[in-house]
PDB file of C-alpha atoms and ligand atoms in Angstrom:
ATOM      1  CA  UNK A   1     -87.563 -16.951  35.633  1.00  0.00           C
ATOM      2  CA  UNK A   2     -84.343 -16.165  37.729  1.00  0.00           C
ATOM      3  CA  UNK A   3     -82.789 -12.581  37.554  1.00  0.00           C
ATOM      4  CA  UNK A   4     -79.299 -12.893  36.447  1.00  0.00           C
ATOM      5  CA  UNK A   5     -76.824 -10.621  37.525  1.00  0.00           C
ATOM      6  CA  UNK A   6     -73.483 -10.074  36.166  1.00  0.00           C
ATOM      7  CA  UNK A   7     -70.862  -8.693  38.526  1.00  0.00           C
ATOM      8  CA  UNK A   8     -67.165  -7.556  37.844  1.00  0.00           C
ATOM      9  CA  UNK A   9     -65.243  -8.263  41.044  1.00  0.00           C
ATOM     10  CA  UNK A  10     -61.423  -7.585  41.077  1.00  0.00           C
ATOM     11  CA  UNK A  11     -58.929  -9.409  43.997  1.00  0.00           C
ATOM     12  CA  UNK A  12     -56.197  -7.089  45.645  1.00  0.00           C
ATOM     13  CA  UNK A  13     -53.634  -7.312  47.668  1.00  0.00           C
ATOM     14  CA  UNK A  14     -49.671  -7.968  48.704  1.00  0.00           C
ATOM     15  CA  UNK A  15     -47.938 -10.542  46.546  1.00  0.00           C
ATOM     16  CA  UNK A  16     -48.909 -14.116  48.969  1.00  0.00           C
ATOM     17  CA  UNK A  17     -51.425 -12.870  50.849  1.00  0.00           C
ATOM     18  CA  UNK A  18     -53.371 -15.893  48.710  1.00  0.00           C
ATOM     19  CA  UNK A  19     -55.734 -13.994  46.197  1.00  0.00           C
ATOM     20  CA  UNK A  20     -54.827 -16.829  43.618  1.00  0.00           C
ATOM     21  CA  UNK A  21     -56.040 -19.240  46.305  1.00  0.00           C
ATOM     22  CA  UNK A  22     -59.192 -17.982  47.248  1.00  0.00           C
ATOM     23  CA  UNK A  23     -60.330 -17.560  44.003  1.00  0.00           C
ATOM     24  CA  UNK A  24     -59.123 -21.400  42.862  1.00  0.00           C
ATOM     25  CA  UNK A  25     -61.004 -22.380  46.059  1.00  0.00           C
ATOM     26  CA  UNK A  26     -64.035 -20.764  45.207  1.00  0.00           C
ATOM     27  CA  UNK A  27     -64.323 -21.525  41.568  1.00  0.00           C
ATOM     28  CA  UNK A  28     -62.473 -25.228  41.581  1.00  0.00           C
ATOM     29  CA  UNK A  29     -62.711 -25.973  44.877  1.00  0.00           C
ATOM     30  CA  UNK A  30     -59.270 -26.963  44.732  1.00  0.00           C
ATOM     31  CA  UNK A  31     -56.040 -25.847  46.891  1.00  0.00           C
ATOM     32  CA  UNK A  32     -52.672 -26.386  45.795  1.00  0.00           C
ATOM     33  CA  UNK A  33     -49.716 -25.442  48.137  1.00  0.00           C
ATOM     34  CA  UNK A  34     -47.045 -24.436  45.747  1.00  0.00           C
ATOM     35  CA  UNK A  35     -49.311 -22.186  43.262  1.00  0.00           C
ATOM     36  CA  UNK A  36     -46.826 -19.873  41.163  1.00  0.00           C
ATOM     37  CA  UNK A  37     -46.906 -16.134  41.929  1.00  0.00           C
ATOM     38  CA  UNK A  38     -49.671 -14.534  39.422  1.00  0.00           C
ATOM     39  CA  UNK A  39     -48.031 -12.869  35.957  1.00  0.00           C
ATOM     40  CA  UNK A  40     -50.373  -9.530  35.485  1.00  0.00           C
ATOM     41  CA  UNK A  41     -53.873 -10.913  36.136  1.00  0.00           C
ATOM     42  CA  UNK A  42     -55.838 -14.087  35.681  1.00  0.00           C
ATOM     43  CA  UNK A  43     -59.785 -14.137  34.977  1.00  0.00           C
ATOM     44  CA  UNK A  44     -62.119 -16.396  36.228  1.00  0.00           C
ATOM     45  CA  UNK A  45     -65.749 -17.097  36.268  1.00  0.00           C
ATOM     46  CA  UNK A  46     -68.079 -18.683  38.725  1.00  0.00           C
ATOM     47  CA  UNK A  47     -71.691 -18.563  38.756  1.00  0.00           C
ATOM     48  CA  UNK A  48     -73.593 -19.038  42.116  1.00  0.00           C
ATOM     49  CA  UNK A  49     -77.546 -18.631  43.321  1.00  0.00           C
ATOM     50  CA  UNK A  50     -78.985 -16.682  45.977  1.00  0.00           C
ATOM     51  CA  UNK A  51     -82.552 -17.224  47.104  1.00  0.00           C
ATOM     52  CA  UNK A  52     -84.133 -15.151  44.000  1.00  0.00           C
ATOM     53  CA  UNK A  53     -81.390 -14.481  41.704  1.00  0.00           C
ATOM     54  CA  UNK A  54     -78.550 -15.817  39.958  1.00  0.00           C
ATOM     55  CA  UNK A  55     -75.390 -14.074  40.097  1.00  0.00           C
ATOM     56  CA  UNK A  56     -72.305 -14.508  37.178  1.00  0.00           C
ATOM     57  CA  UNK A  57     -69.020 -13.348  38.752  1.00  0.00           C
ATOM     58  CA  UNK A  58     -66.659 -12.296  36.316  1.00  0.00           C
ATOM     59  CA  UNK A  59     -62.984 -12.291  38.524  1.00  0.00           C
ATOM     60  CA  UNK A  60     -59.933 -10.780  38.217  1.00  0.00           C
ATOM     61  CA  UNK A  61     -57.459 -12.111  40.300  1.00  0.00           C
ATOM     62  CA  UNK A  62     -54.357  -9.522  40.096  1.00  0.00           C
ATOM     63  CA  UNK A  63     -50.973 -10.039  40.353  1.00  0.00           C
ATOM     64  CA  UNK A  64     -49.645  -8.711  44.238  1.00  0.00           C
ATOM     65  CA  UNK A  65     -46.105  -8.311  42.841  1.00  0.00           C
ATOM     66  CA  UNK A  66     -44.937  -4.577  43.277  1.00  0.00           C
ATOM     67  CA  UNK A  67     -44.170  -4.364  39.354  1.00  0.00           C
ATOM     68  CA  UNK A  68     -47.920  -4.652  38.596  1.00  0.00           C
ATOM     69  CA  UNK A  69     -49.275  -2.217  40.670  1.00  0.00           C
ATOM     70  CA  UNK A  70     -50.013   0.034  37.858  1.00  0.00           C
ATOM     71  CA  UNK A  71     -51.677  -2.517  35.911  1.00  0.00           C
ATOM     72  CA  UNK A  72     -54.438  -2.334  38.567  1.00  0.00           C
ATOM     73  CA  UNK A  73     -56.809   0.277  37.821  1.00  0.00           C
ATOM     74  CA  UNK A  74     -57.221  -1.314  34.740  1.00  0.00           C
ATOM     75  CA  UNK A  75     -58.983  -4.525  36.596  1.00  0.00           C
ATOM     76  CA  UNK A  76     -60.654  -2.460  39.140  1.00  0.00           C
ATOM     77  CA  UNK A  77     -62.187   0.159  36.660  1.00  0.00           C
ATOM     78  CA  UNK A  78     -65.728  -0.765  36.333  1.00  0.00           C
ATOM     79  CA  UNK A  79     -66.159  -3.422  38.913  1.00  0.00           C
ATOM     80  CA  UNK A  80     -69.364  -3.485  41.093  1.00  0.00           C
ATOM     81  CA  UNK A  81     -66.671  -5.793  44.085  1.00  0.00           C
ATOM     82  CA  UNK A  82     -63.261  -5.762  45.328  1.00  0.00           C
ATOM     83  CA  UNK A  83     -62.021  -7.903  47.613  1.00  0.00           C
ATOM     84  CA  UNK A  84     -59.077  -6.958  49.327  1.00  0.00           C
ATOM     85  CA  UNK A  85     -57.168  -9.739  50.669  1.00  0.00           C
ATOM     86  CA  UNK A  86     -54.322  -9.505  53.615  1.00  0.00           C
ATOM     87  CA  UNK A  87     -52.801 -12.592  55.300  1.00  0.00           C
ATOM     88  CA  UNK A  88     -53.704 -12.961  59.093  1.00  0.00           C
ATOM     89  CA  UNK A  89     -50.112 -13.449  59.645  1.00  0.00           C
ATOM     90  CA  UNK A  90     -48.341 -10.673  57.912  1.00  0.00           C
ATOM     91  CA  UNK A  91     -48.589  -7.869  59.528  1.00  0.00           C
ATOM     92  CA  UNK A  92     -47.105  -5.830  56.602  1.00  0.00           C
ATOM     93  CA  UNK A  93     -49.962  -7.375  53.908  1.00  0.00           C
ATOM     94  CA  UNK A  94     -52.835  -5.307  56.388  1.00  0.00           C
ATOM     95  CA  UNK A  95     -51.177  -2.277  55.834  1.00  0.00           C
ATOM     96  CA  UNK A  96     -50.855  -2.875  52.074  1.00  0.00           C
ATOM     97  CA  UNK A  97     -54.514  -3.984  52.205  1.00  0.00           C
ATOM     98  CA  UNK A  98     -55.370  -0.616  53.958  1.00  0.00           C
ATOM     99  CA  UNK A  99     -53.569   1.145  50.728  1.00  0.00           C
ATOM    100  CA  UNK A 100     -55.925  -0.612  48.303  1.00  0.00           C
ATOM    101  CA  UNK A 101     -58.887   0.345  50.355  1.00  0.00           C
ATOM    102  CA  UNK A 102     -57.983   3.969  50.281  1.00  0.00           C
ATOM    103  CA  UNK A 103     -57.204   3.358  46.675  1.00  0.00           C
ATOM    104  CA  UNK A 104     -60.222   2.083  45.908  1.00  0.00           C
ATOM    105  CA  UNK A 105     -62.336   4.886  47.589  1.00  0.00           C
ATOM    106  CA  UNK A 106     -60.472   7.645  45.854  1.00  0.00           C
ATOM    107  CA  UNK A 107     -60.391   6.050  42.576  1.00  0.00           C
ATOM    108  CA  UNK A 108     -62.799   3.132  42.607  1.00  0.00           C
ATOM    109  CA  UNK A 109     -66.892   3.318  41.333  1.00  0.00           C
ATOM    110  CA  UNK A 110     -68.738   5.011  44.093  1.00  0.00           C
ATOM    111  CA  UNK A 111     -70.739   2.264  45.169  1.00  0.00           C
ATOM    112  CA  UNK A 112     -68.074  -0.469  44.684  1.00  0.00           C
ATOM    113  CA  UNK A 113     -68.511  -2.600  47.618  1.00  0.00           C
ATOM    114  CA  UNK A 114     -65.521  -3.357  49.234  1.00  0.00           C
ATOM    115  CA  UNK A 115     -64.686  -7.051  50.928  1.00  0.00           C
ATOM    116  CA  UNK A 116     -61.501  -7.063  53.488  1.00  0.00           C
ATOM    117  CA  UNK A 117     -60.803 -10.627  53.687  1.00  0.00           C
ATOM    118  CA  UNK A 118     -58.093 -11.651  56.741  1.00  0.00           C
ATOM    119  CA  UNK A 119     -56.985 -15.096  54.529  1.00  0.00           C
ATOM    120  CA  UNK A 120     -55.123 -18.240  56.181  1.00  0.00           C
ATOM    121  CA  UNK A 121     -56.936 -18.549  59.144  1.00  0.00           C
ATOM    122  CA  UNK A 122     -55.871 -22.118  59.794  1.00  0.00           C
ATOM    123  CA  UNK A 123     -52.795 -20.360  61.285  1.00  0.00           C
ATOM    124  CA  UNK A 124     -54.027 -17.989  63.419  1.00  0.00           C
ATOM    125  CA  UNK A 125     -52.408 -19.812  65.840  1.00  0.00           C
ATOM    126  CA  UNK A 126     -49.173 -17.719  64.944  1.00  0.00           C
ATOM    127  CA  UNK A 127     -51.493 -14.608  64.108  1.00  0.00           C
ATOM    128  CA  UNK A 128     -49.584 -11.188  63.357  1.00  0.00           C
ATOM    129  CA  UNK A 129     -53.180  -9.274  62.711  1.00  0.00           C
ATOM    130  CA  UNK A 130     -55.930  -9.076  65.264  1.00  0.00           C
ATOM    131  CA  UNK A 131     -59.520  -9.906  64.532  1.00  0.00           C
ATOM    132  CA  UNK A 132     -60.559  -6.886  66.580  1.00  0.00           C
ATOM    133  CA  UNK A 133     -58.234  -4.504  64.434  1.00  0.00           C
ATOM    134  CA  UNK A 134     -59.588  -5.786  61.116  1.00  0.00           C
ATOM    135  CA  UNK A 135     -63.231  -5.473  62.458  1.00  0.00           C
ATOM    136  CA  UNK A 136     -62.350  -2.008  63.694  1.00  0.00           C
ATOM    137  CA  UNK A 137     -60.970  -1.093  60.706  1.00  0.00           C
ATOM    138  CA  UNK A 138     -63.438  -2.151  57.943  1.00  0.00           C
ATOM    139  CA  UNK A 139     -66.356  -0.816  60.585  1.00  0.00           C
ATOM    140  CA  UNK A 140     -64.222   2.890  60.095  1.00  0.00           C
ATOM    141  CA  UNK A 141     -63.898   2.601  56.432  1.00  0.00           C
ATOM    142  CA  UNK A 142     -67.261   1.359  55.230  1.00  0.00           C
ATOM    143  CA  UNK A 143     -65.825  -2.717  54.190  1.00  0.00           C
ATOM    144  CA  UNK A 144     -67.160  -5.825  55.409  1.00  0.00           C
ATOM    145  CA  UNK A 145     -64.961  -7.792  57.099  1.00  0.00           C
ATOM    146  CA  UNK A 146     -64.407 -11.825  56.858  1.00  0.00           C
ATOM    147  CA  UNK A 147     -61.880 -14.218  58.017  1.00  0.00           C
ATOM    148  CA  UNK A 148     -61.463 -16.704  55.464  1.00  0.00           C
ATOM    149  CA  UNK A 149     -58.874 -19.795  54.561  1.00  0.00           C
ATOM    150  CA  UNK A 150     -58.378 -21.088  50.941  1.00  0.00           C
ATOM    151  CA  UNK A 151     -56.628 -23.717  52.351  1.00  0.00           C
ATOM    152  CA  UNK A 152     -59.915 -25.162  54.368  1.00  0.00           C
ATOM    153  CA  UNK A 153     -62.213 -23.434  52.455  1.00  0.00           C
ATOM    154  CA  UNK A 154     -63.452 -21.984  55.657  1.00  0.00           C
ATOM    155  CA  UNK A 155     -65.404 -18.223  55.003  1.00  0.00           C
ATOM    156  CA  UNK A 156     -64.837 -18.670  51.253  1.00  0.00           C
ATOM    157  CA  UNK A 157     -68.123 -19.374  49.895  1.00  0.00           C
ATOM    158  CA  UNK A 158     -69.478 -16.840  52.813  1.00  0.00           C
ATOM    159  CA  UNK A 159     -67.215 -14.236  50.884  1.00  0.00           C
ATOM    160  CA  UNK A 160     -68.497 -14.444  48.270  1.00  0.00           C
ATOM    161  CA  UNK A 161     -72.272 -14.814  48.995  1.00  0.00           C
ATOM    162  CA  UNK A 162     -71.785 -11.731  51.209  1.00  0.00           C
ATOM    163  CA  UNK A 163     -70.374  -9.772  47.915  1.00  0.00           C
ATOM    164  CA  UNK A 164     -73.137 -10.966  45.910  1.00  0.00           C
ATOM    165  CA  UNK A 165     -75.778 -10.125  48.420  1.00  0.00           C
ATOM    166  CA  UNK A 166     -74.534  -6.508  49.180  1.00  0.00           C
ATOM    167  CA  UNK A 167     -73.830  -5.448  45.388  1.00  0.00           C
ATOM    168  CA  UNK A 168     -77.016  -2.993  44.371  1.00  0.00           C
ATOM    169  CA  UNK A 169     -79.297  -4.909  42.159  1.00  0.00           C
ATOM    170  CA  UNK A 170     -79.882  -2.933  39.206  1.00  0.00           C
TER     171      UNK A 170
HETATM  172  P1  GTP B   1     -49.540 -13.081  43.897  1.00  0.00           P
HETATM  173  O1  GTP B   1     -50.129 -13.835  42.752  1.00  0.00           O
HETATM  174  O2  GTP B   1     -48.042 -13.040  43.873  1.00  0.00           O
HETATM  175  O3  GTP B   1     -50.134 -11.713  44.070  1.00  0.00           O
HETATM  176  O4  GTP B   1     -49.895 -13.908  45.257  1.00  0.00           O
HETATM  177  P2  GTP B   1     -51.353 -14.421  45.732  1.00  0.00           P
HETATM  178  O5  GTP B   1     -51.959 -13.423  46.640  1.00  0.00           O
HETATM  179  O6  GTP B   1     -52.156 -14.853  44.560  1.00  0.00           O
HETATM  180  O7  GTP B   1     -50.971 -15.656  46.644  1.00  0.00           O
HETATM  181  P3  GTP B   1     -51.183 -17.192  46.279  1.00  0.00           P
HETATM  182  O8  GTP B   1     -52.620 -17.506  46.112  1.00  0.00           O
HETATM  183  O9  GTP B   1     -50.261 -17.557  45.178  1.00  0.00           O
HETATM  184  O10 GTP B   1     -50.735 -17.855  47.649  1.00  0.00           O
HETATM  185  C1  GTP B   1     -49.390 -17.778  48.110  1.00  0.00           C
HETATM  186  C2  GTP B   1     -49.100 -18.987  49.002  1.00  0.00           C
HETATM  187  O11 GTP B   1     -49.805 -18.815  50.237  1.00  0.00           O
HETATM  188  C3  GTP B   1     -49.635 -20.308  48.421  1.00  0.00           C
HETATM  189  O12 GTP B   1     -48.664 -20.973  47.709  1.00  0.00           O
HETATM  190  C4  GTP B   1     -50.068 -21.097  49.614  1.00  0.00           C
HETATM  191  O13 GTP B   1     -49.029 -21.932  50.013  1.00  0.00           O
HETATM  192  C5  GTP B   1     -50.278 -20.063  50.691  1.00  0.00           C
HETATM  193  N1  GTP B   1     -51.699 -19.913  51.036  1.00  0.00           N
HETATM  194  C6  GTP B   1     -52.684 -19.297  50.322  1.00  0.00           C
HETATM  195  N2  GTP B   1     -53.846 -19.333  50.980  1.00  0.00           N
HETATM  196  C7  GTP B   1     -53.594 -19.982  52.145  1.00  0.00           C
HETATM  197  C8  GTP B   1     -54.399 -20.328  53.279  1.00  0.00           C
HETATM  198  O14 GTP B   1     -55.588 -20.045  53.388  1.00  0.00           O
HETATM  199  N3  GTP B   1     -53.761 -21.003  54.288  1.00  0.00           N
HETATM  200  C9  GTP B   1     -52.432 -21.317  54.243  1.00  0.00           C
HETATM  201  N4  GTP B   1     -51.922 -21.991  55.281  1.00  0.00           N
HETATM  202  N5  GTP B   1     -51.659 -21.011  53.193  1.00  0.00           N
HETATM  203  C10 GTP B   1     -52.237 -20.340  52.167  1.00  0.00           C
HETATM  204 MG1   MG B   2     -51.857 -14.803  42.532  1.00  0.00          MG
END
């Protein structure tokens, strides 16, 4: 039979960057435009299979709003993933994803692997945050880097098969 794995992954990031998003995409495969602004955390499951093994994600998707930030150790204590989500155009949401990232490798497991997703591709178009920077930066810091968009569900999936794939099996 299948392994089955069970992995704690927590989303971070600036309040719109579209953490609520990617997760609905990925787990409902939906997209709605005019989601409300996430109240302390929502969790989420989704269960997905890689070539010999079956991974369970168990998600927290926090709340980006300034208020909560102390609320967030809480939801990253423990995990195995984080992804830390910035929007491609807001400039100010990279450097609040670079935050979390140090965050996370002061205070995080030490062999929490560490996702910087660049969300809302489908405008890059008007694009505040180069590609090379990003690429630069998680290369630097020890992250993966992916360009995703909830909106087109472009990179999503590839997310999160690239979390489950680089999480230590044991
Ligand atoms: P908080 O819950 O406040 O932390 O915000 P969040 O990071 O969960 O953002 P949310 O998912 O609520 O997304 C904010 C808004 O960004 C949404 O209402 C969408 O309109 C928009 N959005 C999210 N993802 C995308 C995307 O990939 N492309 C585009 N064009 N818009 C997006
Ligand atoms: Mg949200």
């Amino acid at each position: 039979s299948r392994a089955m794995y069970h992995f704690k992954v927590v989303l971070l990031g600036n309040s719109g960057v579209g953490k609520s998003c990617l997760v609905n995409r990925f787990v409902k495969d939906t997209f709605s435009p005019d989601i409300e602004s996430t109240i302390g955390a929502a969790f989420l499951t989704q269960t997905i299979a890689l070539e010999t093994e079956t991974v369970k994600f168990e998600i927290w998707d926090t709340a980006g709003q300034e208020r909560y930030r102390s609320l967030a150790p809480m939801y990253y204590r423990g995990a195995q993933a984080a992804v830390v989500v910035f929007s491609l155009v807001d400039a100010e949401s990279f450097a609040g994803a670079k935050a979390w990232v140090n965050e996370l490798q002061k205070h995080g497991g030490s062999d929490i692997v560490i996702a910087l997703a660049g969300n809302k591709s489908d405008l890059s178009h008007v694009r505040k945050v180069d590609r090379d920077t990003a690429i630069e930066y998680a290369r630097a810091t020890g992250c993966f880097y992916l360009e995703t968009s909830a909106k087109t569900a472009v990179g999503v999936n590839e997310l999160f098969q690239q979390v489950a794939r680089r999480v230590p099996k044991t």
